[in-house]
Structures are given as C-alpha cells and as structure tokens.
C-alpha cells in the first residue's frame, strides 16, 4: 500500500483529491470544517517536503457552472485552516487551470474549481481525467467519502500516474482502521449494528459473520428478528418481508459460532414523539399500540458486558431513536461502554451515517479509537466490497 511516506515531494506538484464537500450557510460560510481539517496532515506533509499542492474536490450537486456551488467560497477558510495562502483558479481543467498549476512554486497551494461543474466527473470520463492528470506530477487520493465512486478524479485519473500515486494520510487511516476490524483485529471481535432497517444492513451482516465472535443487533432493526422468532412487537418498526432472512441470518451465525445478542427489553412509547408516555417491557411482549424506541435497562447491562469482553469493536447504527432526547439513553450508554473498553485497550471503530452523528452529538469522538469520515464508503467497505478509489491506487 503506497502512502505519502513512500514519496519525497520536493519540487513535485501533488494533485490531491480531497473531500471539501462541506456545508455552507446562506452567507456561504463553512458551518462544519471537519473535512478540511482532516485533509490538513496530507497537505502539510507535502508542503514540508518542499512540494506544492493542487487541491481538487466537488461541492454539492451542481448542474453545470453554478456560482452557489463554487469552491471560491471556501478558499479563505482553507487558507485559515492550513495557515498558508490558498490560490484559487476558476476552472479545474484547460488552459487557466494548467497555467495556474504550472506557475505554482514549492510551498504553495492551489484550489481548483468544483469538479462537478463538468458532468464528465461523475461519468468517470477518461478524457476529462487525462486533462486533470496534466496538472500534477504525483496523484494523491485523500477523499474516503468518495472512494466508493468510480468518478474521474477519484478513480480514473489514477491510470495516468503509474508508479506515481498514493493514499493520503486520511485515506490510509481509514483503510487501516477497517482492516483492524475486518482482518487483523484482536479477538474477541464484536460488531454492533443498529439503526432503522435490516434491509440496508443485510450485506454487511452476511459479510461480517465471517469476521466476528459477537454480534449485537439493536435499534429498530432488532424488531424484525424478534417478530420472526414469534415475539409480539406492537407497533414497532418491522420489515415483515425480511423475517425469513432474519431467521437465516440467525442460523448462519449459529453455524459460524457467532454469538448474537438481541435486546431483552425495550423502552416502549405510545406515540413516535419525545413526549409520548413510556414503559419498560420485555422486547417480545410489547402491548398493542406501543412501539419500541430505545434499548431497555436489562439490554443496556447485557450489551455493556459484551462490549467489556471484546478487544475489537465496530459500531454502526444507533440503539434507539437518539434524535429524540428521551430515547437516546441506550445509544449514550453504549457509547460510554465502548469508551470504557477503548480506555482498557480495545480498538473501536465507529462508522457509517447516524452512529457518527450520535458519537459527535454525545461527545464520544475522542473516546473511541477512530471515527470514520465516510458514510457510504464505510458501509460498502463493511460489505466486503473493494472500493474503486482504493483499487485504483493499488493497481
Ligand atoms: P440507519 O440510517 O439505518 O443507521 O438508521 C438510523 C435511524 O434509525 C435513526 O434515525 C434512528 O432514529 C432510527 N432508529 C433507531 N432505533 C429505532 C427504533 N426503535 N424505531 C424507529 N427508528 C429507530
């Protein structure tokens, strides 16, 4: 796996795919700069080597050239974060971009205009990728969030940099973290899958059964498993057409010696609202008109015990409707357990969508080993897929 450390960037122009798809407010100010901050180590390493950086990214989903999606809005913020002046060029290919890249001196940073102003970017167009490739000497991919897309700047462009391409430090960290869970993790390995639907996690569950010793199935998706086994789940969220599959998964887990932990009890609410009346009930005896919205106290204690036994922990998906304050406790306690296990030496990876939001919201970000920056890319990695952006560097 080629990383930044395999290259000396002195007098080299690095063409870096970053993920600067950041949220902006109505005044075009960056409201969450996490993605820019995450790319900083890669950029600084190249500058310190004596190289220069040509940054390329998309922003939003523009239809052609649309000023509101211009990356010019974020250039000043990138400068602030890097502590280096960032030059901006109003195109990402063609004579203007080529001239700006050619004039770039060691220690300087150039930000290209939004790649997605050209439909060729998402189409993975080879000619467009070749035009991008003219701008730099070495290609660095540091955009995990788009690594599952075979776009021109994330994948196709790598063809033009044989022997001169590598992962940036963010992407390398993502790959290492996933490998630590899926390939080299110290046993016992635990995966915690929560969230709303079984259907969106089936491929992950099937793939992960070969990798883990324990599997916690929580959140809304647990009810499909409970009902499939004959439990009464009241109005709880359930995918009836996936009940057969749920039973098959339980059988596969048994065959593979994976211990599956499903909640024992639940906080049941009489309405899907924060102010609903609630009661604690056994998960398989939820009264009609009530629905399970969070893990109950016995389940939380059970999950705590499992988490504390494990040396490698993957967490994807909340244990309840954490967006509502009164139904967030199960997710918060799980976060606390994972933080404690991490402190005791376990490796913990949080990834994919809402669990990342929960971890940030409840302040666990620095108490787990790694929080992934990619939603879809993380989920596809857990499904066992080789991401095109990663494969293109390895080729
Ligand atoms: P996912 O995107 O599949 O990870 O699902 C995340 C969503 O699952 C969050 O918006 C949670 O509110 C929701 N969720 C978790 N537990 C439940 C539950 N018991 N009933 C309904 N929705 C739930």
CSV table of C-alpha atoms and ligand atoms in Angstrom, one decimal:
chain,number,residue,atom,x,y,z
A,1,UNK,CA,0.0,0.0,0.0
A,2,UNK,CA,1.7,3.2,-1.2
A,3,UNK,CA,1.4,6.1,1.2
A,4,UNK,CA,2.8,9.6,1.4
A,5,UNK,CA,5.9,8.3,3.2
A,6,UNK,CA,6.9,6.4,0.1
A,7,UNK,CA,7.4,9.7,-1.8
A,8,UNK,CA,9.6,12.7,-1.4
A,9,UNK,CA,7.6,15.6,-2.8
A,10,UNK,CA,10.5,18.0,-3.1
A,11,UNK,CA,9.8,20.2,-6.2
A,12,UNK,CA,6.9,17.9,-7.1
A,13,UNK,CA,3.3,19.1,-7.8
A,14,UNK,CA,0.9,16.8,-5.9
A,15,UNK,CA,-2.6,16.6,-7.5
A,16,UNK,CA,-4.7,15.8,-4.4
A,17,UNK,CA,-8.3,14.6,-4.4
A,18,UNK,CA,-9.7,15.9,-1.2
A,19,UNK,CA,-13.3,15.9,0.1
A,20,UNK,CA,-14.2,19.5,0.7
A,21,UNK,CA,-17.9,18.9,0.2
A,22,UNK,CA,-18.6,21.0,3.3
A,23,UNK,CA,-21.9,22.5,4.5
A,24,UNK,CA,-22.3,26.3,3.8
A,25,UNK,CA,-24.8,28.7,5.3
A,26,UNK,CA,-26.7,31.3,3.3
A,27,UNK,CA,-23.7,33.7,3.6
A,28,UNK,CA,-21.6,31.0,2.0
A,29,UNK,CA,-19.7,30.5,5.3
A,30,UNK,CA,-18.4,27.0,6.1
A,31,UNK,CA,-20.5,25.7,9.1
A,32,UNK,CA,-18.6,22.5,9.7
A,33,UNK,CA,-14.9,22.4,8.6
A,34,UNK,CA,-14.2,18.8,9.8
A,35,UNK,CA,-13.4,17.7,6.2
A,36,UNK,CA,-10.9,20.5,5.6
A,37,UNK,CA,-9.2,19.9,8.9
A,38,UNK,CA,-9.0,16.1,8.1
A,39,UNK,CA,-7.1,16.8,4.9
A,40,UNK,CA,-4.5,19.1,6.6
A,41,UNK,CA,-1.9,16.5,7.6
A,42,UNK,CA,-1.6,15.3,4.0
A,43,UNK,CA,-1.2,18.8,2.6
A,44,UNK,CA,1.2,19.9,5.3
A,45,UNK,CA,3.4,16.9,4.8
A,46,UNK,CA,3.7,17.6,1.1
A,47,UNK,CA,4.5,21.3,1.7
A,48,UNK,CA,7.1,20.4,4.3
A,49,UNK,CA,8.8,18.1,1.8
A,50,UNK,CA,9.2,21.1,-0.5
A,51,UNK,CA,6.3,20.2,-2.8
A,52,UNK,CA,3.2,22.1,-3.9
A,53,UNK,CA,-0.4,21.1,-3.6
A,54,UNK,CA,-3.2,21.2,-6.2
A,55,UNK,CA,-6.4,20.5,-4.4
A,56,UNK,CA,-9.4,19.2,-6.3
A,57,UNK,CA,-12.9,18.5,-4.8
A,58,UNK,CA,-16.6,18.6,-5.5
A,59,UNK,CA,-19.1,20.7,-3.6
A,60,UNK,CA,-22.8,19.7,-3.6
A,61,UNK,CA,-24.6,18.6,-6.7
A,62,UNK,CA,-24.4,21.4,-9.3
A,63,UNK,CA,-25.9,21.3,-12.7
A,64,UNK,CA,-23.2,22.9,-14.8
A,65,UNK,CA,-21.4,26.0,-13.7
A,66,UNK,CA,-23.5,27.4,-10.8
A,67,UNK,CA,-21.9,30.2,-8.7
A,68,UNK,CA,-23.5,29.0,-5.4
A,69,UNK,CA,-21.5,25.7,-5.7
A,70,UNK,CA,-18.2,27.5,-6.5
A,71,UNK,CA,-15.3,26.4,-4.3
A,72,UNK,CA,-14.2,30.0,-4.3
A,73,UNK,CA,-16.5,30.4,-1.2
A,74,UNK,CA,-14.3,28.1,0.8
A,75,UNK,CA,-10.8,29.2,-0.3
A,76,UNK,CA,-10.3,31.7,2.6
A,77,UNK,CA,-11.4,29.0,5.1
A,78,UNK,CA,-8.9,26.5,3.7
A,79,UNK,CA,-6.2,29.2,4.0
A,80,UNK,CA,-7.1,29.8,7.6
A,81,UNK,CA,-7.0,26.1,8.5
A,82,UNK,CA,-3.8,25.4,6.7
A,83,UNK,CA,-2.1,28.6,7.7
A,84,UNK,CA,-1.0,29.0,4.1
A,85,UNK,CA,-2.4,31.3,1.4
A,86,UNK,CA,-4.6,29.3,-1.0
A,87,UNK,CA,-4.7,30.4,-4.6
A,88,UNK,CA,-8.0,29.7,-6.5
A,89,UNK,CA,-8.5,29.1,-10.1
A,90,UNK,CA,-11.9,29.4,-11.8
A,91,UNK,CA,-11.7,26.1,-13.7
A,92,UNK,CA,-10.4,22.6,-12.9
A,93,UNK,CA,-9.2,21.7,-16.4
A,94,UNK,CA,-8.0,23.6,-19.5
A,95,UNK,CA,-5.6,26.5,-20.1
A,96,UNK,CA,-6.5,28.5,-17.0
A,97,UNK,CA,-6.0,25.6,-14.6
A,98,UNK,CA,-2.9,24.4,-16.4
A,99,UNK,CA,-1.3,27.9,-16.3
A,100,UNK,CA,-2.1,28.2,-12.6
A,101,UNK,CA,-0.7,24.8,-11.9
A,102,UNK,CA,2.5,25.5,-13.9
A,103,UNK,CA,3.1,28.7,-12.0
A,104,UNK,CA,2.8,27.1,-8.6
A,105,UNK,CA,6.0,27.2,-6.6
A,106,UNK,CA,7.1,24.8,-3.8
A,107,UNK,CA,5.3,25.5,-0.6
A,108,UNK,CA,2.2,26.9,-2.5
A,109,UNK,CA,-1.4,25.6,-2.6
A,110,UNK,CA,-3.8,25.9,-5.4
A,111,UNK,CA,-7.5,25.1,-5.2
A,112,UNK,CA,-9.3,24.1,-8.4
A,113,UNK,CA,-12.9,25.0,-9.2
A,114,UNK,CA,-15.7,22.4,-8.4
A,115,UNK,CA,-15.0,19.2,-10.4
A,116,UNK,CA,-18.8,18.5,-10.7
A,117,UNK,CA,-19.3,21.6,-12.9
A,118,UNK,CA,-18.4,19.1,-15.5
A,119,UNK,CA,-20.7,16.1,-15.9
A,120,UNK,CA,-17.7,14.1,-17.1
A,121,UNK,CA,-16.5,14.0,-13.4
A,122,UNK,CA,-19.3,11.7,-12.2
A,123,UNK,CA,-19.5,9.9,-15.5
A,124,UNK,CA,-15.9,8.8,-14.9
A,125,UNK,CA,-14.8,10.2,-18.3
A,126,UNK,CA,-11.3,9.2,-19.3
A,127,UNK,CA,-10.6,12.3,-21.4
A,128,UNK,CA,-11.6,14.6,-18.6
A,129,UNK,CA,-9.4,12.5,-16.2
A,130,UNK,CA,-6.5,12.9,-18.6
A,131,UNK,CA,-7.0,16.7,-18.6
A,132,UNK,CA,-6.9,16.7,-14.8
A,133,UNK,CA,-3.8,14.5,-14.8
A,134,UNK,CA,-1.8,17.2,-16.7
A,135,UNK,CA,-1.9,19.4,-13.6
A,136,UNK,CA,0.3,17.3,-11.3
A,137,UNK,CA,3.3,15.0,-11.1
A,138,UNK,CA,2.0,12.7,-8.4
A,139,UNK,CA,-1.6,11.8,-7.6
A,140,UNK,CA,-2.7,11.6,-4.0
A,141,UNK,CA,-6.2,10.3,-3.1
A,142,UNK,CA,-7.3,11.5,0.4
A,143,UNK,CA,-11.0,11.5,-0.1
A,144,UNK,CA,-12.5,8.5,1.6
A,145,UNK,CA,-16.0,9.9,1.4
A,146,UNK,CA,-16.0,9.5,-2.4
A,147,UNK,CA,-13.7,6.4,-2.6
A,148,UNK,CA,-16.7,4.2,-3.4
A,149,UNK,CA,-17.4,6.2,-6.6
A,150,UNK,CA,-15.6,5.4,-9.9
A,151,UNK,CA,-15.5,9.1,-10.8
A,152,UNK,CA,-12.8,10.8,-12.9
A,153,UNK,CA,-11.0,12.4,-10.1
A,154,UNK,CA,-11.4,9.6,-7.5
A,155,UNK,CA,-10.5,6.6,-9.7
A,156,UNK,CA,-10.0,7.1,-13.4
A,157,UNK,CA,-7.3,9.7,-13.1
A,158,UNK,CA,-5.1,7.3,-11.3
A,159,UNK,CA,-4.5,5.4,-14.6
A,160,UNK,CA,-2.3,8.3,-15.7
A,161,UNK,CA,0.0,8.2,-12.7
A,162,UNK,CA,1.6,4.7,-12.9
A,163,UNK,CA,4.1,4.4,-10.1
A,164,UNK,CA,3.3,8.0,-9.0
A,165,UNK,CA,0.2,7.6,-7.0
A,166,UNK,CA,-0.5,7.0,-3.3
A,167,UNK,CA,-3.0,7.3,-0.5
A,168,UNK,CA,-3.1,10.5,1.6
A,169,UNK,CA,-2.9,10.1,5.4
A,170,UNK,CA,-6.6,10.3,6.0
A,171,UNK,CA,-7.5,7.6,3.4
A,172,UNK,CA,-4.6,5.4,4.7
A,173,UNK,CA,-6.0,5.7,8.3
A,174,UNK,CA,-9.5,4.7,7.1
A,175,UNK,CA,-8.1,1.7,5.3
A,176,UNK,CA,-6.0,0.7,8.3
A,177,UNK,CA,-9.0,1.1,10.7
A,178,UNK,CA,-11.3,-1.1,8.6
A,179,UNK,CA,-8.5,-3.7,8.3
A,180,UNK,CA,-8.0,-3.7,12.0
A,181,UNK,CA,-11.7,-4.8,12.4
A,182,UNK,CA,-12.2,-7.0,9.4
A,183,UNK,CA,-8.8,-8.7,9.0
A,184,UNK,CA,-6.3,-8.3,11.8
A,185,UNK,CA,-8.5,-7.4,14.8
A,186,UNK,CA,-7.5,-8.9,18.2
A,187,UNK,CA,-10.2,-11.4,19.4
A,188,UNK,CA,-12.9,-11.3,20.6
A,189,UNK,CA,-14.2,-9.1,17.8
A,190,UNK,CA,-17.6,-7.5,18.2
A,191,UNK,CA,-19.8,-5.8,15.7
A,192,UNK,CA,-22.8,-3.7,16.9
A,193,UNK,CA,-25.3,-3.0,14.2
A,194,UNK,CA,-28.3,-0.8,14.9
A,195,UNK,CA,-30.3,1.8,13.0
A,196,UNK,CA,-33.7,1.6,11.4
A,197,UNK,CA,-33.7,-1.2,8.8
A,198,UNK,CA,-32.4,-4.7,8.4
A,199,UNK,CA,-32.7,-4.3,4.6
A,200,UNK,CA,-29.9,-1.6,4.5
A,201,UNK,CA,-27.6,-3.8,6.5
A,202,UNK,CA,-28.1,-7.3,5.2
A,203,UNK,CA,-25.0,-7.5,3.1
A,204,UNK,CA,-22.9,-6.1,6.0
A,205,UNK,CA,-24.3,-8.7,8.4
A,206,UNK,CA,-23.6,-11.5,6.0
A,207,UNK,CA,-20.1,-10.4,5.3
A,208,UNK,CA,-19.3,-9.7,8.9
A,209,UNK,CA,-20.4,-13.1,10.3
A,210,UNK,CA,-17.1,-14.5,9.0
A,211,UNK,CA,-15.1,-11.9,10.9
A,212,UNK,CA,-16.7,-11.5,14.3
A,213,UNK,CA,-17.2,-13.5,17.5
A,214,UNK,CA,-20.1,-11.4,18.8
A,215,UNK,CA,-22.8,-9.5,17.0
A,216,UNK,CA,-25.2,-7.1,18.8
A,217,UNK,CA,-28.3,-6.4,16.7
A,218,UNK,CA,-30.0,-3.3,18.2
A,219,UNK,CA,-32.2,-0.3,17.3
A,220,UNK,CA,-35.2,-0.6,15.0
A,221,UNK,CA,-33.8,-3.5,13.1
A,222,UNK,CA,-33.9,-5.8,16.1
A,223,UNK,CA,-37.8,-6.0,15.9
A,224,UNK,CA,-37.7,-7.8,12.6
A,225,UNK,CA,-35.6,-10.5,14.4
A,226,UNK,CA,-37.9,-10.5,17.4
A,227,UNK,CA,-41.1,-10.9,15.4
A,228,UNK,CA,-39.5,-13.5,13.2
A,229,UNK,CA,-38.9,-15.6,16.3
A,230,UNK,CA,-42.6,-15.3,17.4
A,231,UNK,CA,-42.3,-12.2,19.6
A,232,UNK,CA,-45.1,-9.6,20.0
A,233,UNK,CA,-43.7,-6.2,18.9
A,234,UNK,CA,-46.8,-4.0,18.9
A,235,UNK,CA,-46.3,-1.0,16.6
A,236,UNK,CA,-42.6,-1.3,16.5
A,237,UNK,CA,-40.8,-0.7,13.2
A,238,UNK,CA,-40.5,-4.0,11.3
A,239,UNK,CA,-39.8,-5.3,7.8
A,240,UNK,CA,-42.2,-8.3,7.5
A,241,UNK,CA,-40.7,-9.3,4.2
A,242,UNK,CA,-37.3,-9.7,5.8
A,243,UNK,CA,-38.3,-12.0,8.6
A,244,UNK,CA,-37.3,-15.2,6.7
A,245,UNK,CA,-33.9,-13.6,6.1
A,246,UNK,CA,-33.6,-12.7,9.7
A,247,UNK,CA,-34.0,-16.4,10.7
A,248,UNK,CA,-31.5,-17.4,8.1
A,249,UNK,CA,-29.0,-14.9,9.5
A,250,UNK,CA,-29.5,-16.3,13.0
A,251,UNK,CA,-28.9,-19.8,11.6
A,252,UNK,CA,-25.8,-18.7,9.7
A,253,UNK,CA,-24.5,-17.1,12.9
A,254,UNK,CA,-25.0,-20.3,14.8
A,255,UNK,CA,-23.2,-22.3,12.1
A,256,UNK,CA,-20.3,-19.9,12.3
A,257,UNK,CA,-20.2,-19.9,16.1
A,258,UNK,CA,-21.0,-16.2,16.3
A,259,UNK,CA,-22.9,-15.2,19.5
A,260,UNK,CA,-25.8,-13.0,18.6
A,261,UNK,CA,-27.2,-10.6,21.2
A,262,UNK,CA,-30.6,-9.1,20.6
A,263,UNK,CA,-32.2,-6.7,23.2
A,264,UNK,CA,-34.1,-8.4,26.0
A,265,UNK,CA,-36.2,-5.4,26.9
A,266,UNK,CA,-37.2,-2.1,25.4
A,267,UNK,CA,-38.5,1.4,26.2
A,268,UNK,CA,-41.9,1.3,24.6
A,269,UNK,CA,-43.7,4.5,23.7
A,270,UNK,CA,-47.4,5.1,22.9
A,271,UNK,CA,-46.5,7.6,20.1
A,272,UNK,CA,-43.5,8.3,17.9
A,273,UNK,CA,-42.7,11.5,19.8
A,274,UNK,CA,-40.4,12.7,22.5
A,275,UNK,CA,-43.3,13.5,24.8
A,276,UNK,CA,-45.0,10.1,24.5
A,277,UNK,CA,-45.9,8.0,27.5
A,278,UNK,CA,-43.3,5.3,28.0
A,279,UNK,CA,-43.0,2.0,29.9
A,280,UNK,CA,-40.2,-0.7,30.1
A,281,UNK,CA,-41.4,-4.0,28.7
A,282,UNK,CA,-39.9,-7.3,27.5
A,283,UNK,CA,-38.9,-7.0,23.9
A,284,UNK,CA,-41.1,-9.9,22.9
A,285,UNK,CA,-44.2,-8.7,24.8
A,286,UNK,CA,-44.8,-5.2,23.6
A,287,UNK,CA,-48.5,-4.2,24.1
A,288,UNK,CA,-50.7,-3.3,21.1
A,289,UNK,CA,-50.5,0.4,20.3
A,290,UNK,CA,-47.0,0.7,21.8
A,291,UNK,CA,-43.6,0.7,19.9
A,292,UNK,CA,-40.0,0.0,21.0
A,293,UNK,CA,-37.9,3.2,20.7
A,294,UNK,CA,-34.8,2.5,22.8
A,295,UNK,CA,-32.9,-0.3,24.5
A,296,UNK,CA,-34.3,-1.1,27.9
A,297,UNK,CA,-32.1,-1.3,31.1
A,298,UNK,CA,-31.5,-5.1,31.0
A,299,UNK,CA,-30.4,-4.9,27.4
A,300,UNK,CA,-28.0,-2.0,28.2
A,301,UNK,CA,-26.5,-4.0,31.0
A,302,UNK,CA,-26.2,-7.1,28.8
A,303,UNK,CA,-24.6,-5.0,26.0
A,304,UNK,CA,-22.2,-3.4,28.4
A,305,UNK,CA,-20.9,-6.9,29.5
A,306,UNK,CA,-20.4,-8.0,25.9
A,307,UNK,CA,-18.6,-4.8,25.0
A,308,UNK,CA,-16.3,-5.1,28.0
A,309,UNK,CA,-15.3,-8.6,27.0
A,310,UNK,CA,-14.2,-7.6,23.5
A,311,UNK,CA,-10.9,-6.4,22.2
A,312,UNK,CA,-12.0,-5.1,18.8
A,313,UNK,CA,-15.3,-3.3,18.4
A,314,UNK,CA,-17.2,-2.0,15.3
A,315,UNK,CA,-20.2,0.2,15.9
A,316,UNK,CA,-22.7,1.2,13.1
A,317,UNK,CA,-26.2,2.4,13.9
A,318,UNK,CA,-27.9,3.8,17.0
A,319,UNK,CA,-29.7,1.6,19.5
A,320,UNK,CA,-32.8,3.8,19.6
A,321,UNK,CA,-34.4,6.9,18.2
A,322,UNK,CA,-31.5,9.0,19.6
A,323,UNK,CA,-32.6,12.2,17.8
A,324,UNK,CA,-35.3,12.4,20.5
A,325,UNK,CA,-33.8,13.2,23.9
A,326,UNK,CA,-35.9,10.8,25.8
A,327,UNK,CA,-35.0,7.8,23.6
A,328,UNK,CA,-31.2,8.5,23.4
A,329,UNK,CA,-30.2,6.8,26.7
A,330,UNK,CA,-29.4,3.3,25.2
A,331,UNK,CA,-27.2,4.9,22.5
A,332,UNK,CA,-25.4,7.1,25.1
A,333,UNK,CA,-24.8,4.2,27.5
A,334,UNK,CA,-23.4,2.0,24.6
A,335,UNK,CA,-21.1,4.9,23.7
A,336,UNK,CA,-20.0,5.0,27.3
A,337,UNK,CA,-19.3,1.3,27.4
A,338,UNK,CA,-17.3,1.5,24.1
A,339,UNK,CA,-15.3,4.5,25.5
A,340,UNK,CA,-14.5,2.4,28.7
A,341,UNK,CA,-13.5,-0.6,26.7
A,342,UNK,CA,-11.3,1.6,24.5
A,343,UNK,CA,-9.6,3.1,27.6
A,344,UNK,CA,-8.9,-0.5,28.7
A,345,UNK,CA,-7.1,-1.2,25.4
A,346,UNK,CA,-9.7,-2.3,22.9
A,347,UNK,CA,-9.7,-0.9,19.4
A,348,UNK,CA,-13.0,0.7,18.5
A,349,UNK,CA,-14.2,2.0,15.1
A,350,UNK,CA,-17.4,3.9,14.6
A,351,UNK,CA,-18.6,4.3,11.1
A,352,UNK,CA,-21.4,4.9,8.7
A,353,UNK,CA,-24.1,7.5,8.9
A,354,UNK,CA,-26.1,8.0,12.1
A,355,UNK,CA,-23.7,6.4,14.6
A,356,UNK,CA,-21.1,9.0,13.6
A,357,UNK,CA,-23.7,11.8,14.2
A,358,UNK,CA,-24.6,10.2,17.6
A,359,UNK,CA,-20.9,9.9,18.6
A,360,UNK,CA,-20.3,13.6,17.8
A,361,UNK,CA,-23.6,14.7,19.4
A,362,UNK,CA,-22.8,12.9,22.7
A,363,UNK,CA,-19.1,13.8,22.8
A,364,UNK,CA,-17.6,10.3,22.3
A,365,UNK,CA,-15.5,11.4,19.3
A,366,UNK,CA,-12.2,11.4,21.2
A,367,UNK,CA,-13.0,8.5,23.4
A,368,UNK,CA,-13.1,5.9,20.6
A,369,UNK,CA,-10.2,4.8,18.5
A,370,UNK,CA,-11.4,6.0,15.2
A,371,UNK,CA,-14.4,7.7,13.7
A,372,UNK,CA,-14.8,7.2,10.0
A,373,UNK,CA,-15.3,10.2,7.7
A,374,UNK,CA,-17.2,8.3,5.0
A,375,UNK,CA,-20.8,7.2,5.2
A,376,UNK,CA,-21.5,5.2,2.0
A,377,UNK,CA,-17.8,4.3,1.5
A,378,UNK,CA,-17.6,2.9,5.0
A,379,UNK,CA,-20.8,0.8,4.6
A,380,UNK,CA,-19.5,-0.6,1.3
A,381,UNK,CA,-16.2,-1.5,2.9
A,382,UNK,CA,-18.0,-3.4,5.6
A,383,UNK,CA,-20.0,-5.2,2.9
A,384,UNK,CA,-16.6,-6.5,1.8
A,385,UNK,CA,-16.5,-4.6,-1.4
A,386,UNK,CA,-13.2,-3.2,-2.8
A,387,UNK,CA,-13.8,0.5,-3.3
A,388,UNK,CA,-12.8,1.7,-6.8
A,389,UNK,CA,-10.9,4.7,-5.5
A,390,UNK,CA,-8.8,2.4,-3.3
A,391,UNK,CA,-8.3,-0.3,-6.0
A,392,UNK,CA,-7.1,2.4,-8.5
A,393,UNK,CA,-4.2,3.3,-6.2
A,394,UNK,CA,-3.3,-0.3,-5.5
A,395,UNK,CA,-3.3,-1.3,-9.3
B,1,LIG,P1,-29.6,3.8,9.9
B,1,LIG,O1,-29.5,5.0,9.0
B,1,LIG,O2,-30.2,2.6,9.3
B,1,LIG,O3,-28.4,3.6,10.7
B,1,LIG,O4,-30.8,4.2,10.9
B,1,LIG,C1,-30.7,5.3,11.8
B,1,LIG,C2,-32.0,5.7,12.3
B,1,LIG,O5,-32.6,4.6,13.0
B,1,LIG,C3,-32.1,6.8,13.3
B,1,LIG,O6,-32.7,7.9,12.6
B,1,LIG,C4,-32.9,6.3,14.4
B,1,LIG,O7,-33.9,7.2,14.9
B,1,LIG,C5,-33.6,5.1,13.9
B,1,LIG,N1,-34.0,4.1,14.9
B,1,LIG,C6,-33.2,3.5,15.8
B,1,LIG,N2,-34.0,2.7,16.6
B,1,LIG,C7,-35.2,2.9,16.2
B,1,LIG,C8,-36.5,2.3,16.7
B,1,LIG,N3,-36.5,1.5,17.7
B,1,LIG,N4,-37.6,2.7,16.0
B,1,LIG,C9,-37.5,3.5,14.9
B,1,LIG,N5,-36.4,4.1,14.5
B,1,LIG,C10,-35.3,3.7,15.1
